Each structure stands twice: as structure tokens, then as C-alpha cells.
Tab-separated table of C-alpha atoms and ligand atoms in Angstrom:
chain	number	residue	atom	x	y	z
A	1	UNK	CA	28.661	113.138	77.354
A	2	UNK	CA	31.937	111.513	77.637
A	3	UNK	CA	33.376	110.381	74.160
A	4	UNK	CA	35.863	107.031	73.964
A	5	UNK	CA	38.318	105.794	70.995
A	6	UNK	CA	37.200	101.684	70.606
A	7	UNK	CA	40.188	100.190	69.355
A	8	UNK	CA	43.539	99.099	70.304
A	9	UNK	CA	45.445	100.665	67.445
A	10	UNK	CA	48.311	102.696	69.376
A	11	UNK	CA	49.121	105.198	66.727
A	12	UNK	CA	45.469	105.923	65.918
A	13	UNK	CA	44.568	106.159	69.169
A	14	UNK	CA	47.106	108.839	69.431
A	15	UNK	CA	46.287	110.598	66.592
A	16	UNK	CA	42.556	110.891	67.554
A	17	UNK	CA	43.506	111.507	71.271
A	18	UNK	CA	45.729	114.660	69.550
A	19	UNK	CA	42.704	116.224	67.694
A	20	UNK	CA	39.599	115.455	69.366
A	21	UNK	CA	37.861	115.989	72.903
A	22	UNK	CA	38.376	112.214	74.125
A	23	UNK	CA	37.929	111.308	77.415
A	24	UNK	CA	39.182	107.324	77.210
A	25	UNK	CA	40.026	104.158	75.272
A	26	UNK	CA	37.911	100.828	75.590
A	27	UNK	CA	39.165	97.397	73.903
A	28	UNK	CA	37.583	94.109	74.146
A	29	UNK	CA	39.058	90.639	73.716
A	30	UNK	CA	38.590	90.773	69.496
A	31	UNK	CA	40.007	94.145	69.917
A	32	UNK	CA	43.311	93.423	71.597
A	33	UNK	CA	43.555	90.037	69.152
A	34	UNK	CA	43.961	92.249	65.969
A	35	UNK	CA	46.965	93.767	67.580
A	36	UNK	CA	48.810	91.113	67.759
A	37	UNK	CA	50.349	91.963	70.609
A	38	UNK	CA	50.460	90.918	74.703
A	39	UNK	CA	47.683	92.180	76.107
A	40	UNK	CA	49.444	93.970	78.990
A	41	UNK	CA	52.161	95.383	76.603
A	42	UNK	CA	49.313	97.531	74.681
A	43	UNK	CA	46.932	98.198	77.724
A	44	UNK	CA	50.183	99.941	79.477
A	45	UNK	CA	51.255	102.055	76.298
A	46	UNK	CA	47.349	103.047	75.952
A	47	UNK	CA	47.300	104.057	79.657
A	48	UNK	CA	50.036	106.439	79.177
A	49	UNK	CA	48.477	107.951	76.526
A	50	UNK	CA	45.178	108.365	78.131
A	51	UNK	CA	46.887	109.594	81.204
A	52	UNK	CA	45.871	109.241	85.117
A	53	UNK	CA	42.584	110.084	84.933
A	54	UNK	CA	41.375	109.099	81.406
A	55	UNK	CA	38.855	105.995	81.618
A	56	UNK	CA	40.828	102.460	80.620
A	57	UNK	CA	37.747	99.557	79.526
A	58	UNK	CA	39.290	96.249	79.289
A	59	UNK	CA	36.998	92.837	79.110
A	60	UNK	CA	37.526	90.011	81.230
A	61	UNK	CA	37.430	87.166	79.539
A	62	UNK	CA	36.438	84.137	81.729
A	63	UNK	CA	33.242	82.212	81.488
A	64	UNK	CA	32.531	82.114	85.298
A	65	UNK	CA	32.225	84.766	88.330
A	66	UNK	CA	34.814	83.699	90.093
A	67	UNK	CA	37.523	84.034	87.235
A	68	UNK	CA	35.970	87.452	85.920
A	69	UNK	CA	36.399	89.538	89.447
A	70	UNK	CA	40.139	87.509	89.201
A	71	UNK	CA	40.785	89.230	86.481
A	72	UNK	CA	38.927	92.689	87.339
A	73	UNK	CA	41.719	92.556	90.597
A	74	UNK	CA	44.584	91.871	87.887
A	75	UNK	CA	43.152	94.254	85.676
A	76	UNK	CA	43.230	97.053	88.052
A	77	UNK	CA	46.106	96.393	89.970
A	78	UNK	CA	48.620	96.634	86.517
A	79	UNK	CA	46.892	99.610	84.814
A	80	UNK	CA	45.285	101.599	87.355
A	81	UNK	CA	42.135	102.409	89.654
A	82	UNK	CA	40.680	104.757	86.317
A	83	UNK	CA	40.676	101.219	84.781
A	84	UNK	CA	37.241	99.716	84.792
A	85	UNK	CA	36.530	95.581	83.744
A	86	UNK	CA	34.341	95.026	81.236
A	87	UNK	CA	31.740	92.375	82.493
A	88	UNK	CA	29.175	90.678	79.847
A	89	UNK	CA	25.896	91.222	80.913
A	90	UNK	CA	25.019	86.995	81.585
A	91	UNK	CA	24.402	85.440	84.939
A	92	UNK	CA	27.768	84.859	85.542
A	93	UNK	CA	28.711	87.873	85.215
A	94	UNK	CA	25.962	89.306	87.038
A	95	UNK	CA	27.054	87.417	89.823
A	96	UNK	CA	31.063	88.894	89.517
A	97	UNK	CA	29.263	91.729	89.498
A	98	UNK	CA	27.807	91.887	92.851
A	99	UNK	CA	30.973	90.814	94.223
A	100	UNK	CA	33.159	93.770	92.083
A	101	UNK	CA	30.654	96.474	93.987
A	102	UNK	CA	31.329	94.850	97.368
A	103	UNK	CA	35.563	95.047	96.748
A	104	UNK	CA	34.836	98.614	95.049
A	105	UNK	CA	36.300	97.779	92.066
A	106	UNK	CA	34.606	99.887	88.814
A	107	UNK	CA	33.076	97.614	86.328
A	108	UNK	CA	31.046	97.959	83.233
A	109	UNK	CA	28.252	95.905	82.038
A	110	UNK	CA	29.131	94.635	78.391
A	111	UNK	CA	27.772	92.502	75.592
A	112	UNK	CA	24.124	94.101	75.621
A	113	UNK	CA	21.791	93.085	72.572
A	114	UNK	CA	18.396	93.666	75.312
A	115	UNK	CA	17.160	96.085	77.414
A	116	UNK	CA	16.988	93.955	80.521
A	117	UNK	CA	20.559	92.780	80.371
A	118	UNK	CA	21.588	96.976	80.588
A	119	UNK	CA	18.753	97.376	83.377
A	120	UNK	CA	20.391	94.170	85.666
A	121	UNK	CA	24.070	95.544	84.872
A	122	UNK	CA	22.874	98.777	86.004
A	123	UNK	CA	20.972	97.110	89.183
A	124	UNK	CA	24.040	94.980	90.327
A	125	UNK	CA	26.383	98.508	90.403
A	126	UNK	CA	27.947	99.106	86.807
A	127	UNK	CA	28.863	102.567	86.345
A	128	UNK	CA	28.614	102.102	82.246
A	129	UNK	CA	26.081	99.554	80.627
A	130	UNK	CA	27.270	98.810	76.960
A	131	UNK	CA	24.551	98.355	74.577
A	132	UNK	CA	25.950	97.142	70.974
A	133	UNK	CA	24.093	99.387	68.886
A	134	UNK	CA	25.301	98.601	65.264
A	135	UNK	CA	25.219	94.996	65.989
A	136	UNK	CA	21.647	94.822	67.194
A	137	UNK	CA	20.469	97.301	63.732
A	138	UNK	CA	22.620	93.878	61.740
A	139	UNK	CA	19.899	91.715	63.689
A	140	UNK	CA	17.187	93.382	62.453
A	141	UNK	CA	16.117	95.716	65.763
A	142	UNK	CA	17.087	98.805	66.639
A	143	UNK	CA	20.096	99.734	68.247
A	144	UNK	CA	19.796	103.347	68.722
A	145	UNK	CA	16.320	102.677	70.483
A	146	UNK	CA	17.308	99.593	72.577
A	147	UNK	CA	19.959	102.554	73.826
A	148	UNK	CA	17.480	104.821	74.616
A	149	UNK	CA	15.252	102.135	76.274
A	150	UNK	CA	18.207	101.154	78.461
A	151	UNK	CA	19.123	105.139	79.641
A	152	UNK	CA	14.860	105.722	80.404
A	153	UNK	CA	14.688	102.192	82.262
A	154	UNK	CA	18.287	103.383	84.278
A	155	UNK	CA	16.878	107.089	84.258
A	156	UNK	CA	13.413	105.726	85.848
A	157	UNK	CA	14.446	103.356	87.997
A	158	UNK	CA	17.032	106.071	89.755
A	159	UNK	CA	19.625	103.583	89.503
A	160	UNK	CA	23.195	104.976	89.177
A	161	UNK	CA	24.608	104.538	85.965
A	162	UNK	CA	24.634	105.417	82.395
A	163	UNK	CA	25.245	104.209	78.948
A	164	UNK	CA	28.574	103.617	77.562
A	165	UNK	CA	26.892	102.856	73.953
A	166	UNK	CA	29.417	100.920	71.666
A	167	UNK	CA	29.459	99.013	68.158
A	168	UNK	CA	28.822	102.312	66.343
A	169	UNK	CA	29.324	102.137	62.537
A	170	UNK	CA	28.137	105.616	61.080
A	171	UNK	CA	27.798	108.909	61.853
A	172	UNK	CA	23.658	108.958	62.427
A	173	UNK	CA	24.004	106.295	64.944
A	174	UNK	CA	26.104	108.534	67.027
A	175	UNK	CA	24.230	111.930	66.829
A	176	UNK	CA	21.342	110.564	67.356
A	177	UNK	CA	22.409	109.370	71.118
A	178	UNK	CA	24.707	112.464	71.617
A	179	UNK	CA	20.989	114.060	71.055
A	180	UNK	CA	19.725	111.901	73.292
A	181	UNK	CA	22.218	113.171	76.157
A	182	UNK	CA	23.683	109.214	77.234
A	183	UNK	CA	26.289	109.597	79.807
A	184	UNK	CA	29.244	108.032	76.976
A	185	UNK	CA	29.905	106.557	73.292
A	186	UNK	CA	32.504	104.757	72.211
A	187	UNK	CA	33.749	104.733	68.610
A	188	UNK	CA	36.014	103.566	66.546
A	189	UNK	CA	38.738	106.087	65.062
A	190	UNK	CA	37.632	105.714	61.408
A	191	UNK	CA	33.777	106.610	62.561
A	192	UNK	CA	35.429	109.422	64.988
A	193	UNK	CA	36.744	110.661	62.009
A	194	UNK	CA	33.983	110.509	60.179
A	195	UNK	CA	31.747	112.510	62.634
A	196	UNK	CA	33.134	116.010	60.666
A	197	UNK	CA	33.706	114.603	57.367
A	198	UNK	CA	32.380	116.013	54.029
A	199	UNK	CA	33.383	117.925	50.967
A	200	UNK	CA	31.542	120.581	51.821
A	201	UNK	CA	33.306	121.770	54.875
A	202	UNK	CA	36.468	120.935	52.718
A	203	UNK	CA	35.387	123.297	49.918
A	204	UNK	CA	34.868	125.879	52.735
A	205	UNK	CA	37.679	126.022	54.291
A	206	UNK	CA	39.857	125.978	50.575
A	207	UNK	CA	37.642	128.796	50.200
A	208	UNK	CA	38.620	131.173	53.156
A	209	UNK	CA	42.311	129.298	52.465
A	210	UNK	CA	42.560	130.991	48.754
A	211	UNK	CA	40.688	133.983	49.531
A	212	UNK	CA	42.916	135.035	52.004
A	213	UNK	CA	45.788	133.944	50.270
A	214	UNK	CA	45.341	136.737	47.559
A	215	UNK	CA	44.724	139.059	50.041
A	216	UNK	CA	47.882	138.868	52.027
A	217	UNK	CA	49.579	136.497	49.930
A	218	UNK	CA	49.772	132.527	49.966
A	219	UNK	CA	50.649	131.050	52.434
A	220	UNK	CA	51.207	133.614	54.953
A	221	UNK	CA	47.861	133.684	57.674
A	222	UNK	CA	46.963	135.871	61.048
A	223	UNK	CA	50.178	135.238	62.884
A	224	UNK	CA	52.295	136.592	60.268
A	225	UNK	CA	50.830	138.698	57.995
B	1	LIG	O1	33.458	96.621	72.398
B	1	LIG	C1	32.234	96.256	71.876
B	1	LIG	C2	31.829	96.929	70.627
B	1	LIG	O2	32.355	98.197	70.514
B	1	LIG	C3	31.931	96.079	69.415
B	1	LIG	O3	31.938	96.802	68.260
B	1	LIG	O4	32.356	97.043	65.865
B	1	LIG	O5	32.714	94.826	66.939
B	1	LIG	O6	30.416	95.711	66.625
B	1	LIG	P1	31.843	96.050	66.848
């Protein structure tokens, strides 16, 4: 299962890219907004941090097809073929869709509150479907279980594709699709963070830190004592 940073934050994408197994970086249009910044500025500083082969999501933003697989060929063409559009899961984009797969340009289906918008993303060619997981538990329904719905009805149907789940806001959300073996999650920093997070590992490792302190003497540890 591939693991993604969801923000546009340079120096906390960096910092979470430096300590934990991350395989890419998606933004979307709110995303990129709180930076404050032009959107090609920060999508090329993120691409060099994410390297060559690390996956780049960026949304298109454009209400019809025609102006979405525009944008995929921009998209592409300044920050690289690892780059893939993020395409809300509506007719219109359905429709960009179908065109994307015929120009073989990689594309993920975004914006998913139901299961059939992940199983037509997945039909038309989208290598990621993006279910919103905390955002559909806020309506009432179940994210983590529209998720799973969406990887059985992709799984099922043979289709080739997988979930890039997103919108997580807490670590039980995560685990329990990790569990659930979807092909990617994407998650904020904070909520990456969060993942290993409690006083009791804390008190552990103080533990081993003191103990082993007064045995060779503080401060000093395997490489020097
Ligand atoms: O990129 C889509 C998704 O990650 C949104 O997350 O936190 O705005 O619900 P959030």
C-alpha cells in the first residue's frame, strides 16, 4: 500500500518525506489556495522533493471535458509523466476521462462521496479512484465502508485500478483501510504524524533512554560507548 503526504505545505512535506516511508504528494485546488503561492511555483519545488519517480496528484480545475484533459496535457508536460490529473468523478469528467486513456495520460478519479462514481472512474481507465472518507463519516455515512465498497466493486469487476483513499482525519480511519490492503492513502502531515503518536511509546523510549544512560553514562549510546 502506497502512502501519500495531502498538502501543499513545502517544509512539512519535507519533514514527513525525511522520516516516513512516503511514496508521493497529492494537492487539490483548496490545497494549493492555502499556500498562497503560484500554483506551478509549489508543484515544481514539491516535484523535486518527491523525486523522478515519486507520484505528483494535481486537480484540474475546469468545469468541462474539454478544459480538464487541457489541463491534464499542461499538467504533465511542466512537472512530469509520474504526474497524474486529478479528475472529479462527474460526467464531465468522465468524459475527459475517456479521452486522457486514449492520449495515455495517467489520471485519477477524484471527488468521490458514492460508490458508483469510484466504480465509473475505475471503468473509464483511472489508475487511483479517490473516495473522501472523512467527509462522507461528516455526512452521516460511512467513509471507511464506501472505501471498501469501491476496492470489492473494482476488485470484482477485474477492472484495473485501486483506491487512492483521501480526506482522512484520525488515525482509525487509516488503519482500518491499511487493514483492508487498498492500493494507496493519502494523509495529511499532522494525521501522518499522528499514526505513531502516544505517551506511551514516549514513556518507553525515556525509559530505555535513562536506563541506559546510568549504565554507560548519559548521553553516550551504541556508537560510542
Ligand atoms: O484531496 C481531497 C481530500 O484529501 C480532501 O481532504 O481534509 O479537505 O476533507 P479534506
Amino acid at each position: 500500500m502506497k502512502l501519500c503526504i495531502d498538502d501543499a505545505n513545502v517544509e512539512k512535506i519535507r519533514r514527513v518525506y525525511d522520516l516516513f516511508p512516503v511514496d508521493g504528494v497529492s494537492t487539490n485546488p483548496s490545497i494549493l489556495a492555502k499556500t498562497g503561492r503560484k500554483p506551478y511555483e509549489v508543484l515544481t519545488e514539491i516535484r523535486s522533493i518527491v523525486g523522478e519517480d515519486g507520484e505528483l496528484f494535481v486537480q484540474a480545475t475546469s468545469l468541462n471535458a474539454e478544459g480538464m484533459v487541457a489541463e491534464a496535457r499542461r499538467i504533465v508536460s511542466e512537472l512530469g509523466k509520474t504526474t497524474l490529473t486529478k479528475i472529479p468523478c462527474v460526467p464531465e469528467g468522465f468524459k475527459a476521462m475517456k479521452q486522457l486513456k486514449k492520449e495515455g495520460l495517467r489520471f485519477i478519479g477524484t471527488a468521490i462521496y458514492t460508490p458508483m462514481q469510484g466504480f465509473l472512474a475505475a471503468k473509464c481507465g483511472a489508475e487511483y479512484v479517490a473516495p473522501y472518507v472523512n467527509r462522507i463519516d461528516n455526512m452521516g455515512f460511512d467513509g471507511v465502508q464506501v472505501s471498501k465498497d469501491i476496492h470489492d466493486a473494482i476488485t470484482r469487476n477485474a477492472l484495473d485500478s485501486g483506491l487512492l483513499a483521501a480526506s482522512f482525519k484520525n488515525s482509525q480511519q487509516v488503519l482500518e483501510l491499511v487493514k483492508y490492503g487498498v492500493k494507496a492513502v493519502t494523509v495529511a502531515p499532522d494525521v501522518i504524524e499522528g499514526l505513531v503518536k502516544n505517551a506511551a511509546i514516549d514513556a518507553a523510549i525515556a525509559q530505555f533512554t535513562k536506563d541506559f544512560g546510568g549504565l554507560v553514562g548519559e548521553g553516550q549510546t551504541m556508537a560510542n560507548c
